[in-house]
Coordinates of C-alpha atoms in Angstrom, one line a residue:
Chain A
M917 CA 119.6 -7.8 -45.0
T918 CA 118.1 -10.9 -44.9
I919 CA 114.2 -11.1 -44.1
L920 CA 112.4 -13.8 -41.9
V921 CA 108.8 -13.4 -42.2
I922 CA 106.2 -15.9 -40.7
A923 CA 103.1 -17.6 -42.2
E924 CA 99.7 -17.4 -41.6
H925 CA 97.6 -21.1 -41.0
D926 CA 95.1 -23.3 -39.9
N927 CA 97.8 -25.8 -41.0
K928 CA 95.8 -26.6 -44.2
V929 CA 95.7 -23.2 -46.2
L930 CA 98.3 -20.6 -46.8
A931 CA 96.4 -17.2 -45.7
P932 CA 96.2 -14.0 -47.7
A933 CA 97.8 -12.1 -45.1
T934 CA 100.8 -14.0 -45.9
L935 CA 101.4 -12.8 -49.2
N936 CA 100.5 -8.9 -48.9
T937 CA 103.5 -9.1 -46.1
V938 CA 105.6 -10.8 -48.5
A939 CA 104.4 -7.4 -50.0
A940 CA 106.1 -5.8 -47.3
A941 CA 108.9 -7.6 -47.2
A942 CA 109.9 -7.3 -50.6
K943 CA 109.2 -3.0 -50.6
I944 CA 112.7 -3.7 -47.5
G945 CA 114.2 -5.1 -49.8
G946 CA 116.9 -8.7 -49.6
D947 CA 116.7 -11.9 -49.2
I948 CA 112.5 -13.0 -48.3
H949 CA 112.3 -16.8 -46.3
V950 CA 108.8 -17.6 -44.6
L951 CA 108.4 -20.0 -41.6
V952 CA 105.6 -21.8 -41.7
A953 CA 105.5 -23.0 -37.5
G954 CA 102.5 -26.0 -37.7
Q955 CA 102.2 -29.6 -36.9
G956 CA 100.5 -31.3 -40.5
A957 CA 101.4 -28.6 -42.0
G958 CA 103.6 -29.7 -45.0
A959 CA 101.0 -28.7 -48.2
V960 CA 101.3 -24.6 -46.2
A961 CA 104.9 -24.8 -47.3
E962 CA 104.4 -26.2 -50.6
A963 CA 102.8 -23.1 -51.1
A964 CA 104.6 -21.0 -49.2
A965 CA 107.1 -22.3 -51.6
K966 CA 105.3 -21.0 -54.4
I967 CA 105.6 -16.9 -53.4
A968 CA 107.2 -15.0 -55.9
G969 CA 109.8 -14.1 -53.9
V970 CA 110.0 -16.5 -51.7
A971 CA 114.1 -17.8 -50.7
K972 CA 113.2 -20.3 -48.5
V973 CA 110.6 -21.7 -46.1
L974 CA 111.2 -23.3 -42.7
V975 CA 109.2 -25.8 -41.8
A976 CA 109.0 -26.2 -37.8
D977 CA 106.8 -29.0 -37.1
N978 CA 105.7 -30.2 -34.0
A979 CA 102.7 -30.7 -32.1
A980 CA 103.1 -27.5 -29.9
Y981 CA 102.9 -25.4 -32.7
A982 CA 100.1 -26.8 -33.7
H983 CA 97.2 -24.4 -33.2
Q984 CA 99.8 -21.1 -33.0
L985 CA 100.3 -20.8 -28.7
P986 CA 102.6 -17.8 -27.8
E987 CA 103.8 -19.1 -25.1
N988 CA 105.6 -22.0 -27.5
V989 CA 106.3 -20.3 -30.9
A990 CA 107.4 -17.1 -30.2
P991 CA 110.7 -18.3 -28.2
L992 CA 110.7 -21.0 -31.8
V993 CA 110.4 -17.1 -33.7
A994 CA 112.2 -15.4 -31.0
E995 CA 115.7 -18.5 -31.8
L996 CA 115.6 -18.3 -35.2
G997 CA 114.2 -14.1 -36.1
A998 CA 117.6 -13.4 -33.7
G999 CA 120.0 -13.9 -37.2
Y1000 CA 117.4 -12.0 -39.1
S1001 CA 117.3 -7.8 -40.0
H1002 CA 114.1 -8.1 -40.0
I1003 CA 111.0 -10.5 -38.8
L1004 CA 107.4 -9.9 -40.8
A1005 CA 104.2 -10.9 -39.9
A1006 CA 100.7 -10.3 -40.3
A1007 CA 99.1 -8.3 -38.4
T1008 CA 95.7 -10.8 -37.7
S1009 CA 95.0 -11.4 -34.5
N1010 CA 97.8 -15.0 -34.4
G1011 CA 100.6 -12.3 -35.5
K1012 CA 99.3 -9.3 -32.4
N1013 CA 99.5 -12.4 -30.4
I1014 CA 103.0 -14.1 -30.6
L1015 CA 105.1 -11.6 -32.3
P1016 CA 105.1 -8.7 -29.3
R1017 CA 106.2 -11.6 -27.2
V1018 CA 108.9 -11.7 -29.8
A1019 CA 109.8 -8.5 -29.7
A1020 CA 110.2 -7.9 -25.9
Q1021 CA 112.1 -12.0 -25.9
L1022 CA 115.1 -10.4 -28.2
D1023 CA 114.5 -6.9 -25.8
V1024 CA 113.7 -4.6 -28.9
D1025 CA 110.0 -2.4 -29.6
Q1026 CA 107.9 -3.6 -32.1
I1027 CA 105.9 -1.3 -35.0
S1028 CA 102.6 -2.3 -35.4
E1029 CA 100.6 -1.8 -38.3
I1030 CA 102.3 -0.6 -40.6
I1031 CA 100.8 0.9 -44.0
S1032 CA 104.1 1.8 -46.0
V1033 CA 108.0 0.6 -45.9
E1034 CA 110.1 4.4 -46.3
S1035 CA 112.9 3.1 -45.6
A1036 CA 114.7 -0.3 -44.5
D1037 CA 114.6 1.4 -41.0
T1038 CA 111.8 3.7 -41.7
F1039 CA 108.2 3.1 -41.5
K1040 CA 104.8 4.1 -41.8
R1041 CA 101.6 3.7 -39.2
P1042 CA 98.3 4.4 -37.8
I1043 CA 98.3 5.9 -34.5
Y1044 CA 94.7 7.3 -32.9
A1045 CA 92.2 5.0 -35.1
G1046 CA 93.7 6.3 -38.2
N1047 CA 92.9 10.3 -37.6
A1048 CA 97.3 9.9 -37.2
I1049 CA 100.3 8.4 -39.5
A1050 CA 103.4 8.5 -37.3
T1051 CA 106.4 8.1 -39.1
V1052 CA 108.6 5.8 -37.4
Q1053 CA 112.1 4.7 -37.3
S1054 CA 114.0 1.8 -35.7
T1055 CA 117.2 1.1 -34.4
A1056 CA 116.9 -2.2 -33.3
A1057 CA 119.4 -4.6 -34.7
V1058 CA 116.1 -6.8 -35.4
K1059 CA 112.9 -4.7 -36.5
V1060 CA 110.2 -6.7 -35.5
I1061 CA 107.1 -5.4 -37.1
T1062 CA 103.3 -6.3 -37.7
V1063 CA 101.9 -5.6 -41.2
R1064 CA 98.2 -4.2 -42.2
A1065 CA 97.7 -5.9 -45.3
T1066 CA 95.3 -3.3 -46.9
G1067 CA 99.0 -1.1 -46.8
F1068 CA 100.6 -3.5 -48.7
D1069 CA 99.4 -5.3 -52.3
P1070 CA 99.3 -9.1 -52.7
V1071 CA 102.0 -10.9 -54.2
A1072 CA 101.6 -13.6 -57.3
A1073 CA 100.7 -16.9 -55.0
E1074 CA 102.4 -18.9 -57.9
G1075 CA 106.0 -18.9 -59.6
G1076 CA 108.8 -19.4 -57.1
S1077 CA 110.7 -22.2 -56.5
A1078 CA 111.8 -21.7 -52.7
A1079 CA 113.6 -24.7 -50.5
V1080 CA 111.7 -25.9 -48.5
E1081 CA 113.6 -26.7 -45.0
A1082 CA 113.1 -28.5 -42.3
V1083 CA 113.7 -26.6 -37.9
A1084 CA 114.3 -28.7 -35.6
A1085 CA 113.6 -26.7 -33.0
A1086 CA 111.1 -27.6 -30.3
H1087 CA 110.3 -25.4 -27.6
D1088 CA 107.0 -26.4 -25.5
A1089 CA 107.0 -23.5 -22.4
G1090 CA 104.1 -25.9 -20.9
K1091 CA 101.7 -22.7 -19.6
S1092 CA 99.2 -22.8 -21.7
S1093 CA 96.9 -25.7 -23.5
F1094 CA 94.7 -25.4 -26.9
V1095 CA 90.8 -25.9 -25.5
G1096 CA 88.5 -25.5 -28.8
E1097 CA 87.7 -23.0 -30.7
E1098 CA 83.5 -22.0 -32.3
L1099 CA 85.2 -20.9 -36.0
A1100 CA 81.5 -19.3 -37.6
K1101 CA 81.0 -20.7 -41.2
S1102 CA 80.5 -18.2 -44.3
D1103 CA 80.3 -18.8 -47.6
R1104 CA 81.0 -15.8 -48.3
P1105 CA 84.7 -14.2 -50.0
E1106 CA 86.8 -13.8 -46.6
L1107 CA 85.8 -10.1 -44.4
T1108 CA 89.4 -8.5 -45.1
A1109 CA 89.8 -10.2 -48.5
A1110 CA 86.7 -9.0 -50.8
K1111 CA 86.7 -7.2 -53.5
I1112 CA 83.3 -5.3 -51.7
V1113 CA 81.5 -5.2 -49.0
V1114 CA 78.6 -4.8 -47.9
S1115 CA 78.3 -3.9 -43.9
G1116 CA 75.3 -3.5 -41.4
G1117 CA 75.1 -0.8 -38.9
R1118 CA 72.2 -0.1 -35.9
G1119 CA 69.9 1.4 -38.2
M1120 CA 69.3 -2.9 -39.2
Q1121 CA 67.6 -3.0 -35.3
N1122 CA 67.4 -6.8 -35.5
G1123 CA 69.7 -9.6 -36.9
D1124 CA 66.8 -11.3 -38.9
N1125 CA 67.3 -7.8 -41.7
F1126 CA 70.4 -8.5 -42.1
K1127 CA 69.5 -11.4 -44.6
H1128 CA 68.4 -7.9 -47.0
L1129 CA 72.5 -7.0 -46.8
Y1130 CA 72.8 -10.9 -46.9
A1131 CA 70.6 -10.5 -50.4
L1132 CA 72.3 -7.9 -52.1
A1133 CA 75.7 -9.5 -50.8
D1134 CA 75.9 -12.3 -52.7
K1135 CA 74.7 -10.9 -55.4
L1136 CA 77.9 -8.7 -55.7
G1137 CA 80.4 -11.9 -54.4
A1138 CA 80.8 -9.1 -51.3
A1139 CA 81.7 -10.1 -48.2
V1140 CA 79.5 -8.6 -44.9
G1141 CA 80.7 -7.1 -42.4
A1142 CA 79.3 -4.6 -39.3
S1143 CA 79.5 -2.1 -37.1
R1144 CA 80.1 -2.2 -33.3
A1145 CA 76.7 -1.7 -32.7
A1146 CA 75.4 -4.2 -34.3
V1147 CA 77.8 -6.6 -32.3
D1148 CA 76.7 -5.5 -29.4
A1149 CA 73.3 -5.8 -29.9
G1150 CA 74.0 -9.0 -30.9
F1151 CA 72.5 -8.7 -34.1
V1152 CA 75.6 -10.3 -35.7
P1153 CA 78.8 -12.1 -34.4
N1154 CA 81.8 -10.0 -33.2
D1155 CA 84.3 -11.2 -36.4
M1156 CA 82.2 -8.8 -38.7
Q1157 CA 82.8 -5.9 -37.2
V1158 CA 84.6 -3.8 -38.6
G1159 CA 86.7 -0.6 -37.5
Q1160 CA 90.1 0.6 -34.9
T1161 CA 89.0 -2.8 -32.7
G1162 CA 87.5 -4.9 -35.3
K1163 CA 88.9 -6.1 -38.6
I1164 CA 91.3 -3.2 -41.0
V1165 CA 89.5 -3.8 -44.4
A1166 CA 90.0 -1.5 -47.8
P1167 CA 87.8 -3.2 -50.8
Q1168 CA 87.8 -1.5 -53.5
L1169 CA 83.8 -0.3 -52.5
Y1170 CA 82.6 -0.6 -48.9
I1171 CA 78.7 -0.1 -48.8
A1172 CA 77.6 0.9 -45.0
V1173 CA 73.9 0.3 -44.0
G1174 CA 72.8 1.9 -41.4
I1175 CA 76.1 3.4 -39.8
S1176 CA 76.7 6.4 -38.6
G1177 CA 80.2 6.6 -39.1
A1178 CA 82.2 7.1 -35.6
I1179 CA 85.4 8.0 -35.8
Q1180 CA 86.1 4.1 -34.4
H1181 CA 84.4 2.2 -37.5
L1182 CA 86.0 5.2 -39.9
A1183 CA 89.4 3.8 -38.6
G1184 CA 88.7 0.1 -40.3
M1185 CA 87.6 1.0 -43.2
K1186 CA 87.8 4.9 -44.7
D1187 CA 91.5 4.0 -47.1
S1188 CA 88.3 1.6 -49.1
K1189 CA 88.4 2.8 -52.8
V1190 CA 84.9 3.8 -53.3
I1191 CA 82.1 4.7 -50.0
V1192 CA 78.7 3.7 -50.4
A1193 CA 76.0 5.5 -47.7
I1194 CA 72.6 4.1 -47.1
N1195 CA 71.1 6.1 -44.8
K1196 CA 67.6 7.7 -44.0
D1197 CA 69.5 10.7 -41.6
E1198 CA 71.3 13.2 -44.0
E1199 CA 73.6 14.7 -41.1
A1200 CA 75.4 11.1 -39.8
P1201 CA 79.0 11.6 -40.6
I1202 CA 79.5 8.5 -42.5
F1203 CA 78.3 11.1 -45.4
Q1204 CA 81.4 12.9 -44.7
V1205 CA 83.9 9.6 -45.8
A1206 CA 81.0 8.4 -48.3
D1207 CA 81.7 9.3 -52.8
Y1208 CA 78.1 8.5 -52.8
G1209 CA 75.7 8.9 -50.4
L1210 CA 71.7 8.0 -50.6
V1211 CA 69.7 9.9 -47.8
A1212 CA 66.9 7.0 -47.9
D1213 CA 65.4 4.4 -45.7
L1214 CA 67.3 1.3 -46.1
F1215 CA 64.3 -1.3 -45.8
E1216 CA 63.3 0.6 -49.7
A1217 CA 67.0 1.8 -51.0
V1218 CA 68.8 -2.0 -50.1
P1219 CA 66.1 -4.7 -51.9
E1220 CA 66.3 -2.1 -54.9
L1221 CA 70.1 -2.1 -55.0
E1222 CA 69.4 -5.4 -54.7
K1223 CA 66.8 -5.9 -58.3
L1224 CA 69.3 -3.5 -60.2
V1225 CA 72.4 -4.6 -59.4
Chain B
M1105 CA 94.1 -14.4 -5.2
K1106 CA 95.9 -10.6 -5.9
V1107 CA 95.5 -9.0 -8.9
L1108 CA 97.2 -5.8 -10.9
V1109 CA 95.3 -4.4 -13.8
A1110 CA 96.9 -2.0 -15.4
V1111 CA 95.7 1.4 -16.9
K1112 CA 96.4 4.5 -19.1
R1113 CA 95.3 7.8 -19.3
V1114 CA 94.4 8.2 -22.9
V1115 CA 92.2 11.0 -24.9
D1116 CA 88.8 11.0 -24.7
Y1117 CA 87.5 8.0 -28.1
N1118 CA 84.7 11.1 -27.9
V1119 CA 87.7 13.5 -29.2
K1120 CA 89.1 14.1 -33.2
V1121 CA 92.8 14.3 -32.7
R1122 CA 94.2 17.1 -34.5
V1123 CA 97.4 17.3 -35.8
K1124 CA 100.3 20.0 -34.7
A1125 CA 101.7 22.5 -37.4
D1126 CA 104.9 20.6 -36.7
N1127 CA 104.2 17.7 -36.9
S1128 CA 106.1 16.9 -34.0
G1129 CA 102.7 15.1 -32.6
V1130 CA 99.1 15.6 -31.8
D1131 CA 98.2 18.4 -30.2
L1132 CA 96.5 17.1 -26.8
A1133 CA 96.5 20.5 -25.4
N1134 CA 93.3 21.7 -23.2
V1135 CA 91.7 17.9 -24.8
K1136 CA 89.6 15.4 -22.4
M1137 CA 92.0 12.4 -21.2
S1138 CA 89.7 9.7 -20.1
M1139 CA 91.3 5.7 -18.9
N1140 CA 91.6 4.0 -22.0
P1141 CA 88.5 1.8 -22.6
F1142 CA 89.9 -1.1 -23.0
C1143 CA 91.1 -0.3 -19.4
E1144 CA 88.6 0.2 -18.0
I1145 CA 86.8 -4.2 -19.3
A1146 CA 89.7 -4.4 -17.2
V1147 CA 89.3 -3.1 -13.8
E1148 CA 85.4 -4.0 -14.6
E1149 CA 86.6 -7.9 -15.2
A1150 CA 89.3 -7.8 -11.6
V1151 CA 86.1 -6.6 -9.2
R1152 CA 83.4 -8.9 -10.8
L1153 CA 86.9 -11.5 -9.6
K1154 CA 86.7 -10.9 -6.3
E1155 CA 82.9 -10.5 -6.1
K1156 CA 83.6 -13.9 -6.7
G1157 CA 85.0 -14.4 -3.6
V1158 CA 87.8 -15.8 -6.6
A1159 CA 90.6 -12.8 -6.2
T1160 CA 91.3 -11.2 -2.5
E1161 CA 92.4 -7.7 -3.3
I1162 CA 93.2 -5.4 -6.3
V1163 CA 95.9 -3.3 -6.9
V1164 CA 95.4 -1.2 -9.7
V1165 CA 98.7 0.0 -11.2
S1166 CA 99.6 3.1 -13.7
I1167 CA 102.3 4.6 -15.9
G1168 CA 102.8 8.1 -16.9
P1169 CA 102.3 11.7 -16.4
S1170 CA 101.5 13.2 -12.4
T1171 CA 97.6 13.7 -13.6
A1172 CA 97.1 9.7 -14.7
Q1173 CA 97.1 9.8 -11.2
E1174 CA 93.3 10.9 -11.8
Q1175 CA 92.9 8.1 -13.8
L1176 CA 93.8 6.4 -10.8
R1177 CA 91.8 7.6 -8.4
T1178 CA 88.9 5.9 -11.1
A1179 CA 89.6 3.3 -10.8
L1180 CA 89.5 2.8 -7.5
A1181 CA 86.8 4.5 -7.2
L1182 CA 85.3 1.6 -9.0
G1183 CA 86.4 -1.1 -7.0
A1184 CA 90.2 -1.2 -6.0
D1185 CA 91.4 -1.4 -3.7
R1186 CA 95.0 0.9 -3.8
A1187 CA 97.1 2.3 -6.9
I1188 CA 100.8 2.5 -7.9
L1189 CA 102.0 5.2 -10.2
V1190 CA 105.5 5.1 -11.5
E1191 CA 105.5 9.0 -12.3
S1192 CA 107.1 8.9 -16.2
A1193 CA 107.2 12.3 -18.0
E1194 CA 108.6 10.9 -20.9
D1195 CA 106.1 9.5 -24.2
L1196 CA 106.9 5.6 -23.3
T1197 CA 107.2 2.1 -26.1
S1198 CA 105.0 -0.9 -24.5
L1199 CA 108.0 -2.4 -24.3
A1200 CA 109.7 -0.4 -21.3
V1201 CA 106.2 0.4 -20.3
A1202 CA 106.3 -3.9 -20.1
K1203 CA 109.8 -3.6 -17.9
L1204 CA 108.2 -1.1 -15.8
L1205 CA 105.3 -3.5 -15.4
K1206 CA 107.0 -7.0 -14.4
A1207 CA 109.3 -4.8 -11.7
V1208 CA 105.7 -3.6 -10.4
V1209 CA 104.6 -7.3 -11.1
D1210 CA 108.2 -8.8 -10.1
K1211 CA 107.2 -6.4 -6.5
E1212 CA 104.0 -7.3 -6.5
Q1213 CA 103.3 -11.1 -7.7
P1214 CA 99.7 -10.9 -8.1
S1215 CA 99.1 -14.5 -9.3
L1216 CA 96.6 -12.6 -12.4
V1217 CA 97.3 -9.8 -14.5
I1218 CA 94.9 -8.2 -16.6
L1219 CA 95.4 -5.4 -18.9
G1220 CA 93.4 -4.0 -22.4
K1221 CA 94.4 -5.7 -25.7
Q1222 CA 95.4 -2.5 -26.6
A1223 CA 95.5 1.6 -25.5
I1224 CA 93.2 4.2 -27.9
D1225 CA 96.3 6.3 -28.9
S1226 CA 98.8 4.6 -30.1
D1227 CA 97.0 1.4 -31.1
N1228 CA 100.3 -0.8 -29.7
N1229 CA 97.9 -3.9 -28.8
Q1230 CA 102.0 -5.2 -27.2
T1231 CA 102.3 -4.2 -24.1
G1232 CA 100.2 -7.3 -22.5
Q1233 CA 102.2 -9.9 -24.9
M1234 CA 105.8 -7.6 -24.2
L1235 CA 104.8 -8.3 -19.9
A1236 CA 103.8 -12.5 -20.8
A1237 CA 107.4 -12.5 -22.5
L1238 CA 109.9 -10.9 -20.1
S1239 CA 107.5 -12.7 -17.1
G1240 CA 107.8 -15.7 -18.8
Y1241 CA 104.2 -16.5 -17.8
G1242 CA 101.0 -17.5 -20.5
Q1243 CA 99.0 -15.1 -21.9
G1244 CA 95.3 -15.4 -23.4
T1245 CA 95.2 -12.3 -25.5
F1246 CA 91.5 -10.7 -26.7
A1247 CA 89.8 -12.5 -23.5
S1248 CA 86.2 -12.1 -24.4
K1249 CA 86.0 -14.5 -20.8
V1250 CA 87.8 -15.0 -18.3
E1251 CA 87.0 -18.2 -15.5
V1252 CA 89.8 -19.5 -13.3
S1253 CA 89.6 -22.8 -11.5
G1254 CA 92.2 -23.9 -9.2
D1255 CA 95.3 -23.2 -11.0
N1256 CA 94.5 -22.7 -14.3
V1257 CA 91.9 -20.0 -15.5
A1258 CA 90.1 -20.5 -18.3
V1259 CA 89.9 -17.3 -21.6
T1260 CA 88.1 -17.1 -24.3
R1261 CA 89.8 -15.3 -27.1
E1262 CA 88.8 -13.7 -30.4
I1263 CA 90.0 -14.4 -32.8
D1264 CA 89.8 -13.3 -36.8
G1265 CA 87.6 -16.7 -37.3
G1266 CA 85.7 -17.1 -33.9
A1267 CA 86.2 -17.8 -30.9
Q1268 CA 89.2 -19.7 -29.2
T1269 CA 89.0 -21.2 -25.5
V1270 CA 92.6 -22.1 -24.4
S1271 CA 94.3 -22.5 -20.9
L1272 CA 96.4 -21.2 -19.0
K1273 CA 99.0 -22.2 -15.9
L1274 CA 98.7 -18.9 -13.3
P1275 CA 100.2 -16.7 -13.1
A1276 CA 99.3 -15.0 -16.2
I1277 CA 98.4 -12.4 -18.2
I1278 CA 95.2 -11.5 -19.7
T1279 CA 94.2 -9.0 -22.3
T1280 CA 90.9 -7.9 -21.7
D1281 CA 88.6 -7.8 -25.5
L1282 CA 85.4 -5.4 -25.9
R1283 CA 83.1 -7.9 -25.4
L1284 CA 85.2 -9.5 -22.4
N1285 CA 82.0 -7.4 -20.2
E1286 CA 80.6 -3.3 -19.6
P1287 CA 82.4 -1.7 -17.3
R1288 CA 79.9 -0.3 -14.7
Y1289 CA 80.2 3.7 -13.4
A1290 CA 81.3 5.4 -10.6
S1291 CA 78.9 5.8 -8.0
L1292 CA 79.4 9.8 -6.2
P1293 CA 80.2 7.9 -2.9
N1294 CA 82.7 5.4 -4.0
I1295 CA 84.4 8.3 -5.2
M1296 CA 84.6 10.5 -2.1
K1297 CA 85.7 7.2 -0.4
A1298 CA 88.1 6.2 -3.2
K1299 CA 89.7 9.9 -2.2
K1300 CA 91.3 8.0 0.8
K1301 CA 92.6 4.2 -0.6
P1302 CA 96.1 4.2 -0.5
L1303 CA 98.4 5.5 -4.1
E1304 CA 101.7 5.2 -3.9
V1305 CA 103.8 7.4 -6.4
L1306 CA 107.6 5.5 -7.8
T1307 CA 109.9 5.9 -10.3
P1308 CA 112.0 3.5 -13.1
D1309 CA 114.9 4.8 -11.7
A1310 CA 113.8 3.2 -8.8
L1311 CA 112.4 0.3 -10.2
G1312 CA 115.6 0.9 -12.0
V1313 CA 113.9 0.0 -15.3
S1314 CA 116.1 1.4 -18.0
T1315 CA 113.2 3.1 -20.3
A1316 CA 115.4 3.6 -24.0
S1317 CA 114.3 2.7 -27.4
T1318 CA 114.8 1.7 -30.5
N1319 CA 112.2 3.1 -32.0
K1320 CA 111.7 7.3 -33.1
T1321 CA 109.2 8.8 -33.8
L1322 CA 110.3 10.5 -37.0
K1323 CA 106.9 13.5 -37.3
V1324 CA 103.3 12.7 -37.1
E1325 CA 101.2 13.9 -39.4
A1326 CA 97.4 14.4 -40.6
P1327 CA 96.3 11.7 -43.4
A1328 CA 95.2 12.0 -46.1
A1329 CA 92.1 13.3 -47.3
R1330 CA 89.3 12.0 -49.1
S1331 CA 87.9 14.0 -51.5
A1332 CA 84.4 15.4 -51.4
G1333 CA 81.5 12.8 -52.6
I1334 CA 78.5 13.3 -54.3
K1335 CA 74.6 12.7 -52.4
V1336 CA 72.7 10.7 -55.4
K1337 CA 68.7 10.9 -56.0
S1338 CA 67.8 7.1 -56.3
V1339 CA 69.0 3.4 -56.1
A1340 CA 69.0 3.9 -60.3
E1341 CA 71.3 6.9 -60.2
L1342 CA 73.2 4.9 -57.4
V1343 CA 73.9 2.0 -59.4
E1344 CA 74.2 4.4 -62.6
K1345 CA 77.7 5.7 -60.7
L1346 CA 78.7 2.4 -59.2
K1347 CA 78.6 1.4 -63.0
N1348 CA 79.7 3.7 -65.1
E1349 CA 81.4 6.2 -63.6
A1350 CA 83.2 4.7 -60.3
K1351 CA 83.5 0.7 -62.3
V1352 CA 83.3 -1.0 -59.2
I1353 CA 80.1 -3.4 -60.2

């Protein structure tokens, strides 16, 4: 068995979710190869070669792969991946975009967002916003799988010494082109990888009030998230949304401030180790999953919390 | 141009589902069913394209049991022109659905196909991408903005770090994200009118598509329950617990 892991990167830095994906591959067992498809991604390939447990790194360096356009990357992955037992990618926006296209090209069903490996062909994944866990078996010759990063502890980023091999295959479907992107700038830790996450909901009342959460987050070295209500109301940008349709997080500590705790929000954070809820409504559903609940006005409690930690 | 929209009948998003005692699945008997929220957004976007004069006809398609006709009628009431139901009683995988949709695309030849980014029951997030692969079209997934100009469509996509814009050659596949639009409600007169709009029923056999699958669900379980927490009385007590009991700060 040989497993192909698709590296998640921005041509400069290897994303941490790749390490969780390699961890899932290690649980399946077999040789692990990592594919770095991009342009000028030499540093990413070097970083991938150092990952513990990786046997080989394949580098496809081509202008067509610069922005991870699925029309170009999927044929590459399908062509290379046809000889592997498994193809794995992190369940990031890139992984979700590209991998189903690969699966369809290989004419196999995909298994999305696995949270555990039961055996080489059997996996667990959440369905219905995490309200049920399905055990799914794949009989496909090539098993195409996306991995939920929070389900697997990352492997060590150092310690490996894999061989790096260039791949010549160039696919340019000519169906799509990159126009531009607008990335949110933040000095805080990345939401999906942070040890502590402080999230605000509709109870924050406006975007300006999020400064209270930023101050608390900076003191704790935490990332800041939000509920859909806070995003829809325009308090904060979309990429801060935690939930079924936003980001899935599982930090050591999740502090939910002014968040009622709808099913769709809980889907994104209920695997956190410790959950704290601060809400003035003692009937809020969030208290049913919170390890520590504080019924209080957030505008008094959050500044006080910031002072005391 | 013709726009094809795919909609799915799913358990209503407000329902807290229960796992069946025999672990064969979740209990959907007597549970409220609705159109998948992302599909509502897809229908709305198609209707807006028609209102702008970009789209000339909206065909809405669903694959599922005969009861999915309700969701198709909803889409017709929202502004779709006609509907197609590919009737299948079994639970189909995303790949099977994508193959059926491909057959409908071949038949209808739309310039744009709009789907939701994921269904809230299976949470797969696969069908749009798979349909794009099978039809060889470009894909604009997780769209928050769609602009058609000439033979191209510019799609702004929600990605992990922010937003990305790509340009796709038509025909193309788009999957909707939450922020694309705010779906309208169907008015009573439109619901009445929708009853008279055409609805064609097809079968996978008639489309010549095999729905065989390489995935098998062995069991469905309830997730591990969290142990009950406590309510603290003050911020000071909270900080003390986090430091000394939970040891997370």
